Coordinates of C-alpha atoms in Angstrom, one line a residue:
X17 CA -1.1 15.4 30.5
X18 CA -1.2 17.6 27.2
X19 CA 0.6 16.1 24.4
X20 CA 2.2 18.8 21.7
X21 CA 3.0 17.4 18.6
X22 CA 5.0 19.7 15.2
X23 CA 5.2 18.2 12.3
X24 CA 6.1 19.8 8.6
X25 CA 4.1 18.4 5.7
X26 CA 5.7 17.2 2.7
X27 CA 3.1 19.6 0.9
X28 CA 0.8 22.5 1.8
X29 CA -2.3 22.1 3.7
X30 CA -4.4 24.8 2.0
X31 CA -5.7 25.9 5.7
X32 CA -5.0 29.8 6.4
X33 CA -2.0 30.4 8.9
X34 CA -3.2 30.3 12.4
X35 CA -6.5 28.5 12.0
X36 CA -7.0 26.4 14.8
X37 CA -9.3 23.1 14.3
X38 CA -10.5 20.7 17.1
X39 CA -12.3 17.5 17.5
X40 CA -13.5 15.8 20.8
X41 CA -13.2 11.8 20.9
X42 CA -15.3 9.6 22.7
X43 CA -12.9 8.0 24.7
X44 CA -13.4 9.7 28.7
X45 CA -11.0 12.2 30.1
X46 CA -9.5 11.1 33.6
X47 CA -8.5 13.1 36.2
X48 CA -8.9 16.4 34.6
X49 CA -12.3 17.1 36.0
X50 CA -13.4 20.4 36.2
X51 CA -10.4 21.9 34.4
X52 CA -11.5 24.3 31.5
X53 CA -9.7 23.9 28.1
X54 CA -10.2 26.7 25.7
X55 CA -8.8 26.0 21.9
X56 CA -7.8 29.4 22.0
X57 CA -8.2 32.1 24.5
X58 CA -10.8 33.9 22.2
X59 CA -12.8 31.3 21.8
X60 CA -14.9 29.6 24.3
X61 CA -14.0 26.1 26.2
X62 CA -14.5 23.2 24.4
X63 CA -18.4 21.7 25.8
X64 CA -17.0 18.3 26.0
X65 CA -13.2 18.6 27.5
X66 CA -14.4 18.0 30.8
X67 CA -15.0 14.8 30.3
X68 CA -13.5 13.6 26.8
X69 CA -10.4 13.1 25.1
X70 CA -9.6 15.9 22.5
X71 CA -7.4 17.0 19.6
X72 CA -6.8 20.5 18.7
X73 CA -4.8 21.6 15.1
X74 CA -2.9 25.0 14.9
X75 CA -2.1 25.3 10.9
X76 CA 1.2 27.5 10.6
X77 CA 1.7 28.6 6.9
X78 CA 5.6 29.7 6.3
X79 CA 6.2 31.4 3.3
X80 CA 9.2 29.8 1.1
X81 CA 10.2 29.9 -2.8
X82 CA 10.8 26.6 -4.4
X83 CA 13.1 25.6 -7.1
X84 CA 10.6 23.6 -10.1
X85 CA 13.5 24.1 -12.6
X86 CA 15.3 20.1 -12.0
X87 CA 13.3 18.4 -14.8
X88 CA 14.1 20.9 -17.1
X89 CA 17.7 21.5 -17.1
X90 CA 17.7 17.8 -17.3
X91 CA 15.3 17.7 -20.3
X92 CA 17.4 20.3 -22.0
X93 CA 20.7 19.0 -21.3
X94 CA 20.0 15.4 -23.0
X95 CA 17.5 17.0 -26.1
X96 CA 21.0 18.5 -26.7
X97 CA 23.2 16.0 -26.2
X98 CA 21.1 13.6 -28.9
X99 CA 20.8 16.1 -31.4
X100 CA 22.8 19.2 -30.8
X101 CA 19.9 21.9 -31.5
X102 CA 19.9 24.0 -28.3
X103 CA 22.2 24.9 -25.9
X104 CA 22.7 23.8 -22.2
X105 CA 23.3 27.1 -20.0
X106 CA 27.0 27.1 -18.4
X107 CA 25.0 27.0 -15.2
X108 CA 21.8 25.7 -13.6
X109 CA 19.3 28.5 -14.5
X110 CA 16.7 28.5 -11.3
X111 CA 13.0 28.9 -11.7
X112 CA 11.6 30.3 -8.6
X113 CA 8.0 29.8 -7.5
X114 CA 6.3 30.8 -4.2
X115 CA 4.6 29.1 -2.1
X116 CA 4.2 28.2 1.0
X117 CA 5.1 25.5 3.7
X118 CA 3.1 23.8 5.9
X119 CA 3.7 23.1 9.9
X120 CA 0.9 22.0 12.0
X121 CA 1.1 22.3 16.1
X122 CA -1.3 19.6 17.2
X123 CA -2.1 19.1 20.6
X124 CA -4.1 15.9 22.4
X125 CA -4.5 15.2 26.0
X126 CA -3.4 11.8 27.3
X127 CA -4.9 10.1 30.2
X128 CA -2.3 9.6 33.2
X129 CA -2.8 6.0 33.7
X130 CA -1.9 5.6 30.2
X131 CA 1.5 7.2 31.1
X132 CA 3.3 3.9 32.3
X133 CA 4.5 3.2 28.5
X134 CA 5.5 6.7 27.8
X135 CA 6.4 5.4 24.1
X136 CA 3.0 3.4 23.5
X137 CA 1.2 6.9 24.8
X138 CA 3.1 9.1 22.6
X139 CA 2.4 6.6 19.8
X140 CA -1.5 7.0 20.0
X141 CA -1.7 10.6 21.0
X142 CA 0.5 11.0 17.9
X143 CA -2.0 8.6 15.7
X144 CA -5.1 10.2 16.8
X145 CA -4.0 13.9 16.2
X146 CA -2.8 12.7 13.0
X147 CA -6.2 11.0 12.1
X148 CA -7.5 14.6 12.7
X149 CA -4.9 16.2 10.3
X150 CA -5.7 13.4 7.6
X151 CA -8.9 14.5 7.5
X152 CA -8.7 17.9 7.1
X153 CA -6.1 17.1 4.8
X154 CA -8.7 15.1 2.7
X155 CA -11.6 17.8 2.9
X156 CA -9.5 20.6 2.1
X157 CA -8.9 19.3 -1.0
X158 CA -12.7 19.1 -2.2
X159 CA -12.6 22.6 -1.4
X160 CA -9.7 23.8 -3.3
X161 CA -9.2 21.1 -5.8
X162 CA -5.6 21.7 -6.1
X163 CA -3.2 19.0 -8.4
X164 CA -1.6 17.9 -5.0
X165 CA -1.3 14.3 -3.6
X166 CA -5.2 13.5 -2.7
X167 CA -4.4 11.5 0.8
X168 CA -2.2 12.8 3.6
X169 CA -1.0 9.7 5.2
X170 CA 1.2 9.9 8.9
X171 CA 4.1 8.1 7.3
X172 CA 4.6 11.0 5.0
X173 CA 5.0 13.0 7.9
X174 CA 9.0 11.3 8.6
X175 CA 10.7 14.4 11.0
X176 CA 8.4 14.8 14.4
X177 CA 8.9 17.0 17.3
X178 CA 6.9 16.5 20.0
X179 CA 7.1 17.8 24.2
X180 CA 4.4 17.1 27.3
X181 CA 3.3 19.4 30.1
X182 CA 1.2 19.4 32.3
X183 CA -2.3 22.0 32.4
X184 CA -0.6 24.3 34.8
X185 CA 3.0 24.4 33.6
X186 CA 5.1 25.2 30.6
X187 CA 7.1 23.8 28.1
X188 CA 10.8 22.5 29.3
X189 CA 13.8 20.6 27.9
X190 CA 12.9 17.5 29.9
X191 CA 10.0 16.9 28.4
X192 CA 10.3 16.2 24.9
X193 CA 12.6 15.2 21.5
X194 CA 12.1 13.7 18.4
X195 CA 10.9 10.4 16.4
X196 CA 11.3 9.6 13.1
X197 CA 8.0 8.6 11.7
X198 CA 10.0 7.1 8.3
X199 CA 13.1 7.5 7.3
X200 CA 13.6 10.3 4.7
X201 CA 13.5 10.1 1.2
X202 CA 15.5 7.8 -1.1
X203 CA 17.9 9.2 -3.3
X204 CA 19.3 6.5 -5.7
X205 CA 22.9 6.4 -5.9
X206 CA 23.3 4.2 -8.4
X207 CA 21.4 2.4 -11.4
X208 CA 20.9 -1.1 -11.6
X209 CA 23.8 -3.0 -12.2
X210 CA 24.7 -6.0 -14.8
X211 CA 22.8 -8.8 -13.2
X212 CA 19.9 -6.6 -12.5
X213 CA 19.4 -5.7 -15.5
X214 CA 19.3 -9.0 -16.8
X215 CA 16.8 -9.7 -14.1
X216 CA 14.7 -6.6 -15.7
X217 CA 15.4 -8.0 -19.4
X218 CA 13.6 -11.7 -18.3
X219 CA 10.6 -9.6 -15.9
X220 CA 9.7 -7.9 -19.5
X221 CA 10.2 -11.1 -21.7
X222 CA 7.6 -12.9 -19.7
X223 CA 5.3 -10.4 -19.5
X224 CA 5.6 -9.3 -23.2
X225 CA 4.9 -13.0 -23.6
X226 CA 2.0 -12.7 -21.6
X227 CA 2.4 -13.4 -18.4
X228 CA 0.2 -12.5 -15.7
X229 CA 2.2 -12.8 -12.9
X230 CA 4.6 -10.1 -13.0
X231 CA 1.0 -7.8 -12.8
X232 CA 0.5 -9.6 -9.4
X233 CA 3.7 -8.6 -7.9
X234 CA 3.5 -5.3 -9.2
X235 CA 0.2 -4.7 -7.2
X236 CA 1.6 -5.9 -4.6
X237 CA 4.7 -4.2 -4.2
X238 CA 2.5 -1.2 -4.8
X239 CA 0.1 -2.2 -1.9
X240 CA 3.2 -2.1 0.1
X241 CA 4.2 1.1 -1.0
X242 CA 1.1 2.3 0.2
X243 CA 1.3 1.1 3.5
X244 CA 5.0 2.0 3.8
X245 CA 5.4 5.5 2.3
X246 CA 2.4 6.8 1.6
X247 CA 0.0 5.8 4.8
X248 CA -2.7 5.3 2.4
X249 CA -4.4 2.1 3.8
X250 CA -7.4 2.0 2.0
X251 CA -5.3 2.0 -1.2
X252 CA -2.7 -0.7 0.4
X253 CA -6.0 -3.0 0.6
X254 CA -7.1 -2.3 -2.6
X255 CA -4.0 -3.2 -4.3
X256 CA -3.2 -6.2 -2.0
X257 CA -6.9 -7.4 -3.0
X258 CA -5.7 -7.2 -6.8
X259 CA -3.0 -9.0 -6.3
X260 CA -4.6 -11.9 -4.9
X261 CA -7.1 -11.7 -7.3
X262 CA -4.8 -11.9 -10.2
X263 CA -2.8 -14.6 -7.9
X264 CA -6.1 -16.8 -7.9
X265 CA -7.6 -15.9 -11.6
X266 CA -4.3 -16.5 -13.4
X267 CA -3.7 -19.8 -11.5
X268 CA -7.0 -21.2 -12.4
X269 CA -6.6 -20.0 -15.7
X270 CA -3.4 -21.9 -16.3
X271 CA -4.3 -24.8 -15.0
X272 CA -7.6 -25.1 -16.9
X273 CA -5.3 -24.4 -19.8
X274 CA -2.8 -27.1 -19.0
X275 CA -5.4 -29.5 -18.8
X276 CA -7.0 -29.1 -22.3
X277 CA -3.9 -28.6 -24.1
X278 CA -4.4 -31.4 -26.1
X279 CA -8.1 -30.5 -26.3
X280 CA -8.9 -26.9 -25.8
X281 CA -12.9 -26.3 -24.7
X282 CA -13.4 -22.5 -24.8
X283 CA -17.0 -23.0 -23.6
X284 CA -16.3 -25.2 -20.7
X285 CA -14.0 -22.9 -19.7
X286 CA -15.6 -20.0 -19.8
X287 CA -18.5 -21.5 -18.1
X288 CA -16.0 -21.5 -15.1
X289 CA -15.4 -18.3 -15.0
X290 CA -19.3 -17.2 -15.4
X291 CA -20.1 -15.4 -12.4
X292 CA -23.8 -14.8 -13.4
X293 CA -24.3 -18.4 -13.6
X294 CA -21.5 -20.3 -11.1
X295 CA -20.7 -17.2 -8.6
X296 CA -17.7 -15.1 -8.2
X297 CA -14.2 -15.7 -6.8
X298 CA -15.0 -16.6 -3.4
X299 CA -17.3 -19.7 -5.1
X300 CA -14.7 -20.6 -7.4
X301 CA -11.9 -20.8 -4.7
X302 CA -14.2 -22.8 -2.6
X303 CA -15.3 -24.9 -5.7
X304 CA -12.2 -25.4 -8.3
X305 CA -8.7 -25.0 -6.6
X306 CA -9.5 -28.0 -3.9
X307 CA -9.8 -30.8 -6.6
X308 CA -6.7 -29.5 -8.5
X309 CA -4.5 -28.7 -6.0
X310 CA -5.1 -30.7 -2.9
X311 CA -5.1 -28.8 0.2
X312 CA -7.5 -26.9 2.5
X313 CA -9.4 -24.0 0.4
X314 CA -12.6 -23.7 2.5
X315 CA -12.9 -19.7 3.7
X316 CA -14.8 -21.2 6.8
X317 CA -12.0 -23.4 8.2
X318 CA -8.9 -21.5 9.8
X319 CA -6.2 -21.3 7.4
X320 CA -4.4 -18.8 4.4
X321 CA -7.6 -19.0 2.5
X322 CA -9.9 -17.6 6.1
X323 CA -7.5 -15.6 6.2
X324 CA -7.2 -13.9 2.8
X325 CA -11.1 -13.9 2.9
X326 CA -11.3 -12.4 6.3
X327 CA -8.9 -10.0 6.7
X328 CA -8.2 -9.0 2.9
X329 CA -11.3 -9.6 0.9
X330 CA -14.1 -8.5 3.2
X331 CA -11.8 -5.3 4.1
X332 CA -11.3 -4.9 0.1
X333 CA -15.1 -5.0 0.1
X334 CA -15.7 -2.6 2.9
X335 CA -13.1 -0.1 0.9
X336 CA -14.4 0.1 -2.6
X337 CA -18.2 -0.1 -1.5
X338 CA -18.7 1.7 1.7
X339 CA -15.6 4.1 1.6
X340 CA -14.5 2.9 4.7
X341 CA -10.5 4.0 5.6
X342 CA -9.0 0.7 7.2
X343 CA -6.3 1.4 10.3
X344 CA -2.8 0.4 9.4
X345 CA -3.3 -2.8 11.7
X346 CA -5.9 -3.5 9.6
X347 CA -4.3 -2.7 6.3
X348 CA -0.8 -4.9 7.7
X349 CA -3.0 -8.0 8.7
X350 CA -4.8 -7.3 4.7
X351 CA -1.3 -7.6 2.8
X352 CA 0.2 -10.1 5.6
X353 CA -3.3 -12.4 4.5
X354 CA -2.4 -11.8 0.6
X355 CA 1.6 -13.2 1.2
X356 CA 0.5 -16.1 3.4
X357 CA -2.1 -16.7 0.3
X358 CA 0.7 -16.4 -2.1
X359 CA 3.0 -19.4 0.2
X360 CA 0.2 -21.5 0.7
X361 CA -0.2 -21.5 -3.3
X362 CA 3.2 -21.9 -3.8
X363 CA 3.1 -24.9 -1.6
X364 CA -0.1 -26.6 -3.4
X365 CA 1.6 -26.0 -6.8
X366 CA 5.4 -27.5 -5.5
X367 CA 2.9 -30.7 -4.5
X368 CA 1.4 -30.8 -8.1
X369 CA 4.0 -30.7 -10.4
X370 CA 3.5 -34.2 -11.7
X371 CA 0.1 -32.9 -12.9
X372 CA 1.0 -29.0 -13.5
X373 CA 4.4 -29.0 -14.7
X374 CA 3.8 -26.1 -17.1
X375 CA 1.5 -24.1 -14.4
X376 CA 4.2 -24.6 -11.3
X377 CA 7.1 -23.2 -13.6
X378 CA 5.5 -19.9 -14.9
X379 CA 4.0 -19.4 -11.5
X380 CA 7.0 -20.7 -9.1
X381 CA 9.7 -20.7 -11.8
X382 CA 13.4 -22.3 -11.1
X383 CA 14.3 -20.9 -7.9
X384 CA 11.1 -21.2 -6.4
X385 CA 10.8 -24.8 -7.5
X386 CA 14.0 -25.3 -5.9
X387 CA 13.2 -23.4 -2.7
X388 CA 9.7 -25.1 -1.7
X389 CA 10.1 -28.4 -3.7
X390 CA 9.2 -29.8 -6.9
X391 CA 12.1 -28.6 -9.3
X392 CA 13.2 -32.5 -9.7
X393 CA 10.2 -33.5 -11.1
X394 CA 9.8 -30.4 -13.5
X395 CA 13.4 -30.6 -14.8
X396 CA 12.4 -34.4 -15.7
X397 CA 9.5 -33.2 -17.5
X398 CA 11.3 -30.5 -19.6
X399 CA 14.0 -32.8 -20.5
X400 CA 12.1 -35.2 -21.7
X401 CA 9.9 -32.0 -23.8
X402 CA 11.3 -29.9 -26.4
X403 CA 8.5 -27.0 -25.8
X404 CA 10.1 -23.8 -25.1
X405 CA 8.9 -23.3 -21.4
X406 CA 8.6 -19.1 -22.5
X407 CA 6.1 -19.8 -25.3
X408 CA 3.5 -21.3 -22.6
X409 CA 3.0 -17.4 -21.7
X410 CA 1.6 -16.1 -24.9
X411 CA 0.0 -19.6 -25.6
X412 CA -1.7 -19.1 -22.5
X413 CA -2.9 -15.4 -23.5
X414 CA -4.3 -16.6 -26.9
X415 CA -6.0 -19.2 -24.9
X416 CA -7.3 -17.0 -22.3
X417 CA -8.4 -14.3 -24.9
X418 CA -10.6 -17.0 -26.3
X419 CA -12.1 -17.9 -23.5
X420 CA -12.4 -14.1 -22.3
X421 CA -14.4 -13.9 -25.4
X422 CA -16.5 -16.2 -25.2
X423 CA -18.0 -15.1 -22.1
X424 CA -18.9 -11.8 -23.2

């Protein structure tokens, strides 16, 4: 069964209108022996389509003017406002530019015994044409070089049409409809309200102060972001893998500066973190967190740690040094490894507060000291300690700059 796909890009493909690109798969063609398929009738059939699975791309360029004046009547209206030079028009004044829109007919061939679960089948005919679109995507842009986004990912796509036939018959109504691939974009209604902003005023008190862990989520929430919006799964990774990294170097950190509070030992700390001379992160983890924080930290034995190593380091690896795109399974299992990382050190730390009290708050803080445990113990220690808990942060990033510079 032929597969016909249309979907409108959220920016132009640079591909001239009616270019028609194809790739043949691998994967066998069944039950279409024989049958001739042609990309387009002026060109010859494709040599493999009797025998494998194929995607072909028609690129559709629709001329359209856009509107790029919304940031400036903005800009104007509030330079104004503060210091009434200038004067805002009566009415929006437009700023036309051309350009052109994007809409690419893909077709793919589906096996028939594929066909009992139509929506499965429609779900990887849909992926694999759109694997081929990502690519030219991608290699289009080494060509032009144009100040666009540099990855085309499918969940960018949101709005698709799609309809099947079979080799010998048309299009009809029965055959077809529509999926959305995400849902559209989001407007904000509103701004954040009282006790978000106060949420917002203690994020940047901590990390003015210096900590590290409001870094973490943010590479996180972008890693999701990725994977979400943007279908950019090698970035997803990438991100997910800095997060944990963060996770694991700011937790040794603190607890290495817990411990010599009373004693500081620049040297001996540093030497930790020596990769020439003790390894990298996967040693330390195997080495240093056990000890501290109880628990099972060995990459080799099933767990959070296998798991982050399997599924989010070595992919992180294969990413950054081989240029390898992961599949969004792939990328899912990546960030799913770096969250159950993040509970299974939450849980250590809620079982170490007698001997991290300092570490378990800046890392787990109130609410999650109260959620998995702990917060009974900690509240005895601050009220029997007149430190204000806030200063630890920049006390750690003096510390930490120390030791940062002793090792170089």
């Amino acid at each position: 069964m032929l597969l016909t796909f249309f979907v409108a890009l959220p920016f132009p493909c640079p591909v001239g209108h009616g270019a028609v690109i194809a790739r043949a798969f691998d994967e066998p063609l069944r039950g279409c022996e024989g049958l001739e398929m042609r990309v387009t009738e002026e060109l010859p059939p494709l040599e493999t389509a009797d025998s494998k699975i194929f995607a072909s791309l028609k690129f559709w360029q629709l001329k359209e003017t856009v509107d790029v004046a919304d940031s400036l009547n903005g800009l104007l209206q509030v330079v104004h406002t503060v210091t009434g030079i200038g004067k805002v028009p009566d009415k929006r004044v437009p700023a036309p530019q051309e350009t052109y829109r994007t809409v690419v007919e893909m077709v793919t061939v589906q096996n028939s015994d594929t066909l009992d679960d139509m929506e499965a089948a429609i779900t990887e005919a849909f992926t694999r044409c759109f694997g081929v679109l990502s690519d030219v995507y991608s290699m289009s842009q080494l060509v032009k070089r144009e100040n666009v986004s540099p990855r085309l990912g499918v969940e960018e796509a949101q709005l698709v049409f799609w309809f099947g036939r079979y080799p010998d018959q048309g299009y009809n109504d029965d055959f077809g409809g529509m999926f959305w691939v995400s849902p559209p974009p989001h407007y904000p209604e509103e701004t954040i309200n009282e006790e978000e902003f106060k949420q917002l005023q203690a994020l940047l008190g901590r990390v003015w102060s210096g900590s590290p862990l409001e870094l973490m989520m943010e590479h996180s929430l972008m890693a999701w972001q990725y994977l979400e919006r943007q279908g950019d799964y090698g970035n997803a990774v990438i991100h997910g893998a800095l997060a944990s990294e963060i996770l694991l170097d700011s937790l040794l950190g603190l607890m290495l500066w817990e411990e010599q509070l009373n004693s500081p030992d620049f040297d001996a700390a540093a030497a930790v973190f020596d990769e020439a001379k003790n390894g990298g992160l996967a040693t330390r983890v195997r080495r240093e967190y056990g000890p501290r924080l109880g628990g099972n930290w060995n990459p080799g034995v099933d767990g959070p740690v296998r798991r982050w190593s399997a599924d989010l380091a070595r992919v992180r690896g294969r990413v950054v040094h081989r240029g390898y795109r992961p599949l969004r399974a792939e990328a899912e299992r990546a960030l799913d490894a770096g969250d159950g990382l993040l509970e299974f050190v939450k849980e250590r730390l809620a079982a170490r507060t007698d001997r991290y009290p300092r570490t378990s708050l800046m890392i787990l803080g109130e609410p999650g000291l109260r959620r998995v445990g702990g917060w009974g113990r900690v509240s005895k220690f601050l009220d029997g300690n007149e430190e204000e808990s806030l200063s630890w942060f920049s006390g750690y990033s003096e510390w930490r700059d120390a030791v940062d510079s002793m090792r170089t």
